[in-house]
Coordinates of C-alpha atoms in Angstrom, one line a residue:
M255 CA 91.9 113.4 82.0
T256 CA 89.9 113.9 78.8
D257 CA 91.0 114.2 75.2
S258 CA 90.2 117.9 74.8
P259 CA 92.1 120.5 72.8
S260 CA 93.3 122.2 76.0
D261 CA 94.6 118.9 77.4
I262 CA 96.4 118.2 74.2
R263 CA 98.0 121.6 74.1
E264 CA 99.1 121.3 77.7
A265 CA 100.6 117.9 77.1
M266 CA 102.5 119.1 74.0
R267 CA 103.7 122.2 75.8
A268 CA 105.1 119.9 78.6
L269 CA 106.8 117.7 76.0
H270 CA 108.4 120.5 74.1
A271 CA 109.7 122.0 77.4
M272 CA 111.6 118.8 78.0
L273 CA 112.8 118.7 74.4
D274 CA 114.4 122.1 75.0
S275 CA 117.0 120.3 77.0
P276 CA 120.5 121.0 75.7
T277 CA 121.5 117.4 76.2
I278 CA 118.6 116.1 74.0
Q279 CA 119.4 118.7 71.3
R280 CA 123.2 117.8 71.3
L281 CA 122.4 114.1 71.0
G282 CA 119.9 114.7 68.2
R283 CA 122.4 116.8 66.2
A284 CA 125.2 114.3 66.8
F285 CA 123.3 111.3 65.5
A286 CA 121.9 113.2 62.5
A287 CA 125.4 114.3 61.6
G288 CA 126.5 110.7 61.8
G289 CA 123.7 109.7 59.3
Q290 CA 121.7 107.9 62.0
E291 CA 118.1 108.2 63.2
L292 CA 117.5 109.0 66.8
A293 CA 114.2 109.3 68.8
L294 CA 113.3 109.9 72.4
V295 CA 111.0 107.0 73.3
G296 CA 108.9 105.2 75.9
G297 CA 108.6 106.3 79.5
S298 CA 110.6 109.5 78.8
V299 CA 108.0 110.7 76.4
R300 CA 105.1 109.4 78.4
D301 CA 106.2 111.2 81.6
A302 CA 106.9 114.4 79.7
L303 CA 103.4 114.4 78.2
L304 CA 102.0 113.9 81.7
G305 CA 104.1 116.8 83.0
R306 CA 106.1 114.6 85.2
A307 CA 109.8 114.9 85.8
G308 CA 111.7 111.9 84.4
V309 CA 114.9 110.4 85.8
D310 CA 116.6 108.9 82.8
L311 CA 116.5 109.6 79.1
D312 CA 115.7 106.6 76.8
F313 CA 116.4 106.8 73.1
T314 CA 116.0 104.4 70.2
T315 CA 118.1 104.5 67.0
S316 CA 118.9 103.0 63.7
A317 CA 122.6 102.9 64.7
S318 CA 124.2 99.6 65.8
P319 CA 125.5 99.5 69.4
D320 CA 129.1 100.1 68.1
A321 CA 128.0 103.0 66.0
S322 CA 126.0 104.5 69.0
L323 CA 129.0 104.2 71.2
A324 CA 131.2 106.0 68.6
L325 CA 128.7 108.9 68.5
L326 CA 128.3 109.1 72.3
R327 CA 132.0 109.0 73.3
P328 CA 132.8 112.6 72.2
L329 CA 129.8 113.9 74.1
S330 CA 130.1 111.9 77.3
T331 CA 132.1 111.8 80.5
A332 CA 131.4 108.1 80.9
H333 CA 129.9 105.3 78.8
W334 CA 129.1 101.6 79.2
D335 CA 127.8 98.7 77.1
I336 CA 126.5 96.3 79.7
G337 CA 123.3 95.8 77.6
R338 CA 125.2 95.6 74.3
A339 CA 123.8 92.1 73.5
F340 CA 120.3 93.6 73.6
G341 CA 121.3 96.6 71.6
T342 CA 121.6 99.0 74.5
V343 CA 124.5 101.3 75.4
G344 CA 124.6 104.0 78.0
A345 CA 126.4 107.2 78.7
R346 CA 126.6 110.2 81.0
V347 CA 126.1 113.4 79.0
D348 CA 126.0 116.8 80.6
G349 CA 125.5 115.1 84.0
E350 CA 122.5 113.1 82.8
Q351 CA 122.2 109.4 82.3
V352 CA 121.1 108.4 78.8
E353 CA 120.4 105.0 77.2
V354 CA 120.4 104.4 73.5
T355 CA 118.9 101.1 72.1
T356 CA 119.1 100.0 68.5
Y357 CA 115.7 99.4 66.9
R358 CA 114.4 95.9 67.9
A359 CA 112.4 93.3 66.0
D360 CA 112.4 90.5 68.5
S361 CA 110.6 87.2 68.2
Y362 CA 109.3 84.8 70.9
D363 CA 109.0 81.0 71.0
H364 CA 106.3 81.2 73.8
R365 CA 108.1 78.6 75.9
T366 CA 109.9 81.2 77.9
R367 CA 109.6 85.0 78.1
K368 CA 113.1 85.5 76.8
P369 CA 113.0 86.8 73.2
T370 CA 115.3 85.9 70.3
V371 CA 117.0 89.3 70.0
A372 CA 116.9 90.8 66.5
F373 CA 117.7 94.3 65.5
G374 CA 115.1 96.2 63.4
D375 CA 115.4 98.8 60.7
N376 CA 112.6 101.3 61.4
L377 CA 111.0 103.1 64.3
E378 CA 107.4 102.1 63.7
D379 CA 108.2 98.4 64.0
D380 CA 110.2 99.1 67.1
L381 CA 107.2 100.8 68.7
R382 CA 104.9 97.9 67.8
R383 CA 106.8 95.5 70.0
R384 CA 106.4 97.7 73.2
D385 CA 104.1 96.8 76.0
F386 CA 101.5 99.5 76.0
T387 CA 100.4 102.3 73.7
V388 CA 101.3 104.9 76.2
N389 CA 104.9 103.6 76.1
A390 CA 104.9 103.3 72.3
I391 CA 105.2 107.1 71.6
A392 CA 108.4 108.6 70.2
V393 CA 109.8 111.9 69.1
R394 CA 112.2 112.0 66.2
L395 CA 115.3 114.2 66.8
P396 CA 116.4 116.7 66.1
E397 CA 113.3 117.7 64.2
R398 CA 110.9 117.0 67.1
T399 CA 108.4 115.0 65.0
L400 CA 105.9 113.1 67.2
V401 CA 105.5 109.5 66.1
D402 CA 102.4 107.8 67.6
P403 CA 101.2 105.0 65.3
F404 CA 99.0 103.3 68.0
G405 CA 97.1 106.2 69.5
G406 CA 99.2 106.4 72.7
V407 CA 98.7 110.1 73.2
A408 CA 94.9 109.7 73.1
D409 CA 95.2 106.8 75.6
L410 CA 97.5 108.8 77.8
L411 CA 95.0 111.7 77.9
A412 CA 92.1 109.3 78.5
G413 CA 94.0 107.5 81.2
V414 CA 93.7 104.0 79.5
L415 CA 96.1 101.2 79.3
R416 CA 96.0 98.9 76.2
T417 CA 98.5 97.1 74.1
P418 CA 99.7 98.3 70.6
G419 CA 98.6 95.0 69.0
P420 CA 96.3 92.2 70.1
A421 CA 96.6 91.9 73.9
S422 CA 96.5 88.1 73.9
V423 CA 99.6 88.1 71.6
S424 CA 101.4 90.7 73.6
F425 CA 100.9 88.8 76.9
E426 CA 101.8 85.5 75.2
D427 CA 105.0 87.1 74.0
D428 CA 105.9 88.3 77.5
P429 CA 103.8 87.3 80.5
L430 CA 105.6 89.8 82.7
R431 CA 103.7 92.5 80.9
I432 CA 100.6 91.5 83.0
M433 CA 102.6 92.5 86.1
R434 CA 103.6 95.7 84.4
L435 CA 100.0 96.4 83.6
A436 CA 99.1 96.2 87.3
R437 CA 102.2 98.3 88.2
F438 CA 101.2 101.1 85.7
V439 CA 97.7 101.1 87.1
A440 CA 99.2 101.7 90.6
Q441 CA 101.8 104.3 89.3
L442 CA 99.6 106.3 86.8
G443 CA 96.1 105.8 88.2
F444 CA 94.9 104.6 84.8
T445 CA 92.2 102.1 83.9
V446 CA 92.6 99.0 81.8
D447 CA 90.8 98.6 78.4
P448 CA 88.4 95.7 78.4
E449 CA 90.2 93.6 75.7
T450 CA 93.5 94.0 77.6
F451 CA 91.9 93.0 80.9
A452 CA 90.3 89.9 79.3
A453 CA 93.6 88.9 77.8
A454 CA 95.3 89.3 81.2
R455 CA 92.8 87.0 82.8
Q456 CA 93.2 84.5 80.0
R457 CA 97.0 84.4 80.3
A458 CA 97.2 84.8 84.1
A459 CA 98.8 81.3 84.6
T460 CA 101.6 82.0 82.2
I461 CA 103.2 84.4 84.8
E462 CA 104.8 81.2 86.2
M463 CA 107.1 81.2 83.2
V464 CA 108.7 84.4 84.7
S465 CA 111.6 84.1 87.2
A466 CA 110.8 84.9 90.8
E467 CA 113.3 87.7 90.8
R468 CA 111.5 89.5 87.9
V469 CA 108.1 89.1 89.5
R470 CA 109.5 90.4 92.8
D471 CA 111.0 93.5 91.1
E472 CA 107.6 94.3 89.5
L473 CA 105.8 93.7 92.8
I474 CA 108.1 96.1 94.6
K475 CA 107.6 98.8 92.0
L476 CA 103.8 98.3 92.3
L477 CA 103.9 98.4 96.1
M478 CA 106.0 101.6 96.1
A479 CA 103.6 103.3 93.8
P480 CA 101.3 106.1 94.9
D481 CA 98.2 103.8 94.9
P482 CA 99.3 100.2 95.2
V483 CA 95.8 99.1 96.1
A484 CA 94.5 99.7 92.6
G485 CA 97.3 97.5 91.2
L486 CA 96.8 94.8 93.7
R487 CA 93.1 94.6 93.0
L488 CA 94.0 94.1 89.3
L489 CA 96.4 91.3 90.2
V490 CA 93.6 89.6 92.2
D491 CA 90.8 90.3 89.6
T492 CA 92.8 88.9 86.7
G493 CA 93.8 85.8 88.7
V494 CA 97.6 86.6 88.5
A495 CA 97.8 86.9 92.3
E496 CA 96.8 83.2 92.6
H497 CA 100.2 82.5 91.0
V498 CA 102.5 85.1 92.5
L499 CA 100.9 86.0 95.9
P500 CA 98.1 83.5 96.6
E501 CA 97.8 84.6 100.2
L502 CA 96.2 87.8 99.0
P503 CA 93.1 86.4 97.2
A504 CA 92.8 83.8 100.0
L505 CA 91.9 86.7 102.3
R506 CA 88.5 86.9 100.6
L507 CA 86.9 84.6 103.2
E508 CA 83.4 83.5 102.8
M509 CA 81.1 85.6 104.9
D510 CA 78.6 83.9 107.2
E511 CA 75.1 85.3 107.1
H512 CA 75.5 87.2 110.4
H513 CA 78.8 88.8 109.3
H514 CA 80.7 87.7 112.4
H515 CA 84.0 88.9 111.0
K516 CA 85.3 91.6 108.8
D517 CA 86.0 91.2 105.1
V518 CA 89.7 90.4 105.7
Y519 CA 90.7 91.2 102.1
E520 CA 89.1 94.7 102.1
H521 CA 90.4 95.2 105.6
S522 CA 94.0 94.4 104.5
L523 CA 93.8 96.8 101.6
T524 CA 92.5 99.5 104.0
V525 CA 95.3 98.9 106.4
L526 CA 97.8 99.3 103.5
R527 CA 96.3 102.6 102.6
Q528 CA 96.3 103.8 106.1
A529 CA 99.9 102.7 106.6
I530 CA 100.9 104.7 103.6
D531 CA 99.1 107.8 105.0
L532 CA 101.3 107.4 108.1
E533 CA 104.6 107.1 106.3
G534 CA 105.3 110.8 106.6
E535 CA 108.3 112.6 105.1
G536 CA 110.3 109.4 105.0
G537 CA 108.6 108.4 101.7
P538 CA 107.5 104.9 100.6
D539 CA 108.5 102.2 103.1
L540 CA 108.6 98.8 101.5
V541 CA 108.8 96.9 104.8
L542 CA 105.9 98.7 106.3
R543 CA 103.8 98.3 103.1
L544 CA 104.5 94.6 102.9
A545 CA 103.7 94.1 106.6
A546 CA 100.4 96.0 106.2
L547 CA 99.4 94.0 103.2
L548 CA 100.3 90.6 104.7
H549 CA 99.6 91.2 108.4
D550 CA 96.4 89.0 108.4
I551 CA 97.3 86.3 105.9
G552 CA 97.3 83.8 108.8
K553 CA 93.5 84.2 109.3
P554 CA 92.2 81.8 106.6
R555 CA 94.3 79.0 108.2
T556 CA 93.3 79.8 111.8
R557 CA 89.6 80.7 111.2
R558 CA 87.3 78.8 113.6
L559 CA 83.6 79.1 114.2
E560 CA 83.1 78.8 118.0
P561 CA 79.9 77.9 119.8
G562 CA 77.5 80.8 119.7
G563 CA 78.6 81.7 116.1
V564 CA 81.7 83.6 117.1
V565 CA 84.5 83.5 114.6
T566 CA 88.0 83.4 116.0
F567 CA 91.5 83.6 114.4
H568 CA 93.7 82.4 117.3
N569 CA 97.5 82.8 116.7
H570 CA 96.9 84.1 113.2
D571 CA 99.8 86.6 113.9
L572 CA 102.3 83.7 114.5
V573 CA 101.0 81.7 111.6
G574 CA 100.9 84.7 109.3
A575 CA 104.6 85.5 110.2
R576 CA 105.6 82.0 109.1
M577 CA 103.5 82.2 105.9
A578 CA 105.0 85.6 105.0
T579 CA 108.5 84.3 105.5
K580 CA 107.8 81.4 103.2
R581 CA 106.2 83.5 100.5
L582 CA 108.8 86.3 100.5
R583 CA 111.6 83.7 100.3
A584 CA 109.9 82.2 97.3
L585 CA 109.9 85.6 95.7
R586 CA 113.6 86.0 96.5
F587 CA 113.2 89.0 98.7
D588 CA 116.2 90.3 100.7
K589 CA 116.8 88.4 104.0
G590 CA 116.7 91.6 105.9
V591 CA 113.3 92.6 104.4
I592 CA 111.9 89.1 105.1
K593 CA 113.0 89.2 108.8
Q594 CA 111.6 92.6 109.4
V595 CA 108.3 92.0 107.7
S596 CA 107.7 88.7 109.5
R597 CA 108.6 90.2 112.8
L598 CA 106.1 93.1 112.4
I599 CA 103.4 90.6 111.5
E600 CA 104.3 88.5 114.5
L601 CA 104.0 91.6 116.8
H602 CA 101.0 93.4 115.2
M603 CA 98.5 92.0 117.7
R604 CA 100.6 92.7 120.8
F605 CA 98.9 96.1 121.5
F606 CA 95.3 95.0 121.2
G607 CA 94.0 94.5 124.7
Y608 CA 96.1 97.3 126.2
G609 CA 93.0 99.5 126.4
E610 CA 91.2 96.8 128.5
H611 CA 94.1 95.7 130.7
E612 CA 96.5 98.0 132.4
W613 CA 100.1 97.2 131.3
S614 CA 102.8 97.4 133.9
D615 CA 106.0 99.2 133.2
A616 CA 107.6 95.8 132.7
A617 CA 105.1 95.0 129.9
V618 CA 105.8 98.3 128.2
R619 CA 109.6 97.6 128.4
R620 CA 109.0 94.2 126.8
Y621 CA 107.0 95.7 124.1
V622 CA 109.8 98.1 123.2
R623 CA 112.5 95.4 123.6
D624 CA 110.6 92.9 121.4
A625 CA 110.1 95.6 118.7
G626 CA 113.7 96.7 118.8
P627 CA 114.6 98.9 115.8
L628 CA 111.1 98.1 114.3
L629 CA 109.3 100.1 117.0
D630 CA 108.5 103.1 114.9
R631 CA 107.1 100.9 112.1
L632 CA 105.2 98.9 114.7
H633 CA 103.6 102.1 115.9
R634 CA 102.5 102.9 112.3
L635 CA 101.3 99.4 111.5
T636 CA 99.3 99.1 114.8
R637 CA 97.6 102.5 114.1
A638 CA 96.9 101.5 110.5
D639 CA 95.3 98.3 111.7
M640 CA 92.5 100.3 113.5
T641 CA 89.8 100.1 110.8
T642 CA 86.7 99.8 113.0
R643 CA 83.7 101.8 111.9
N644 CA 82.5 102.2 115.5
R645 CA 83.6 105.7 116.2
R646 CA 83.6 105.2 120.0
K647 CA 85.7 102.1 119.7
A648 CA 88.1 103.8 117.2
A649 CA 88.5 106.8 119.5
R650 CA 89.2 104.5 122.5
L651 CA 91.8 102.6 120.6
R652 CA 93.6 105.7 119.4
S653 CA 93.5 107.2 122.9
A654 CA 95.0 104.0 124.3
Y655 CA 97.8 103.9 121.8
D656 CA 98.5 107.6 122.4
E657 CA 98.9 106.7 126.1
L658 CA 101.1 103.8 125.3
E659 CA 103.4 105.9 123.1
W660 CA 103.5 108.5 125.8
R661 CA 104.5 105.9 128.4
I662 CA 107.2 104.6 126.1
E663 CA 108.6 108.1 125.7
Y664 CA 108.5 108.7 129.4
L665 CA 110.2 105.4 130.3
A666 CA 112.8 106.0 127.6
E667 CA 113.7 109.4 129.1
Q668 CA 114.0 107.8 132.5
E669 CA 115.8 104.6 131.6
E670 CA 117.2 104.9 128.0
L671 CA 114.6 102.2 127.2
A672 CA 115.7 101.7 123.6
A673 CA 119.0 100.3 124.8
V674 CA 117.8 98.1 127.7
R675 CA 120.6 96.0 128.9
P676 CA 121.3 94.1 132.2
E677 CA 123.7 95.8 134.6
L678 CA 126.1 93.0 134.1
D679 CA 127.3 91.8 130.7
G680 CA 128.6 88.3 129.8
R681 CA 132.1 89.0 131.0
A682 CA 130.9 90.3 134.3
I683 CA 128.6 87.3 134.8
M684 CA 131.5 84.9 134.2
R685 CA 133.6 86.8 136.7
V686 CA 131.0 86.9 139.4
L687 CA 130.1 83.2 139.0
D688 CA 133.6 82.2 138.1
I689 CA 132.4 80.1 135.1
S690 CA 133.6 79.7 131.6
P691 CA 131.7 80.6 128.4
G692 CA 128.7 78.3 127.7
P693 CA 124.9 78.0 127.8
V694 CA 124.8 78.9 131.5
V695 CA 126.1 82.4 130.7
G696 CA 123.2 82.9 128.3
R697 CA 120.6 81.8 130.9
A698 CA 122.2 84.1 133.5
Y699 CA 122.1 87.0 131.1
Q700 CA 118.4 86.3 130.4
F701 CA 117.7 86.2 134.1
L702 CA 119.3 89.6 134.5
L703 CA 117.5 91.0 131.5
D704 CA 114.1 89.8 132.8
L705 CA 115.0 91.5 136.1
R706 CA 115.8 94.7 134.3
L707 CA 112.6 94.6 132.3
D708 CA 110.4 93.8 135.4
E709 CA 111.9 96.2 137.9
G710 CA 113.9 98.8 135.9
P711 CA 117.4 99.7 136.8
V712 CA 118.5 98.1 140.1
G713 CA 122.2 99.0 140.1
E714 CA 125.2 96.8 139.7
A715 CA 125.5 95.8 143.3
E716 CA 121.9 94.6 143.6
A717 CA 122.1 92.9 140.2
T718 CA 125.2 91.0 141.5
R719 CA 123.4 90.0 144.7
R720 CA 120.4 88.8 142.8
L721 CA 122.6 86.9 140.3
R722 CA 124.4 85.0 143.1
A723 CA 121.1 84.1 144.7
W724 CA 119.8 82.9 141.3
W725 CA 123.0 80.9 140.8
A726 CA 122.7 79.2 144.2
E727 CA 119.4 77.6 143.0
Q728 CA 120.9 76.2 139.8
P729 CA 121.9 72.6 139.6
E730 CA 125.2 73.5 137.8
A731 CA 126.3 75.4 141.0
E732 CA 126.6 72.0 142.8
D733 CA 128.5 70.4 139.9
P734 CA 131.6 72.4 138.9
D735 CA 132.4 70.0 136.1
T736 CA 129.3 71.2 134.1
T737 CA 130.5 74.8 134.0
T738 CA 134.3 75.0 134.4
P739 CA 136.2 71.7 134.0
G740 CA 138.9 71.3 136.6
R741 CA 137.8 74.4 138.6
A742 CA 135.8 74.9 141.7
V743 CA 133.0 77.4 141.9
S744 CA 133.3 79.9 144.7

């Protein structure tokens, strides 16, 4: 986007279209009647100027939190003051969620990122303390006067991110703003002004002052953005990734002169992009995106140069799964997300080799069973992991996976594969073998499950016969005391 008259007219037209909202007009008139200033601010204005539909409406005001609540109550169906200590109150007006924050003039001690909260007395100073110029634009209400003291509109039209004041001071005040910088690059597709980039590199280590939960939240927003790769590159290039996700820059393995392996860093970013392309109508998938980004993080630890100059990464899938679990735990990710991501990483190499070695139906069943509810994501991850530039090899891999998916569908139709279970459950096993609950039941169940996977459905009678034959070979069958104290085994 360029700063041309037509671009400016288009942006202002989009802004005024939003300002025509009856909700915004009602709020502007109400605060003016109460003798208070009110302005639409921040992301609400930014997105309107970009012609994007916003979700929430953010306002800043001269009114205290109590005064804001008093003015909001007659207009709202609900209101809350959970952020009252920081000057923020919220309400639902005409079905829309609005937040109103008293002008702020915070100060920082630079030992933590938490400010000493202080209320301000004018709009311009409130805008000065915001993270980036594109978020430091306001519209006074109800008169619709644009307030842009730091050139945010020009930066918005030029697609540039910079801070309202000196970037070094801004990032010293709040190191999390460096993560937000990367997030906005991913969300908006903007570039970073050189001074801001230099300051981010200089202050990269201070991100460790920020709680893991806050870093995680910014990382999730970045990953769920339209182009997370651009934001991730910024984290790596500024050195911030070394402190929040060190496994990512570690993928930049030193190339040998004969290039015996791919650039794992670039490969991982390509896999992420290709996984996003495969998401379909379901929208952004955090688990899939994390798995795509981290699927090869085990390679640096498993890299070996074999005789003849061949580079290998044996068991990098298993090592990577453990590393991903450790990193995601450190970032306080949800246990369910951690489990699913690490399992996908563990399984991501399972398919490769299918094209060279014919899989039995039993192998296909195991593939489905091991993937479980992650099968669809595993399909997408595996296809995204095909980044070879050799067209013939790429076509062969795609064809092989097409065939595998077809076989899965065919066997599923024949056998209800997604719900593979032995013909006998735990209760039936105990009844047939006349044993009590214990480890033996689990071993018997696994025997029957392996039988089911290897041979398909065999029927309850045959499963019972095979189970009894298996039991006759077990040492516990000769010693009733190890299975059912005080009972004989028939």
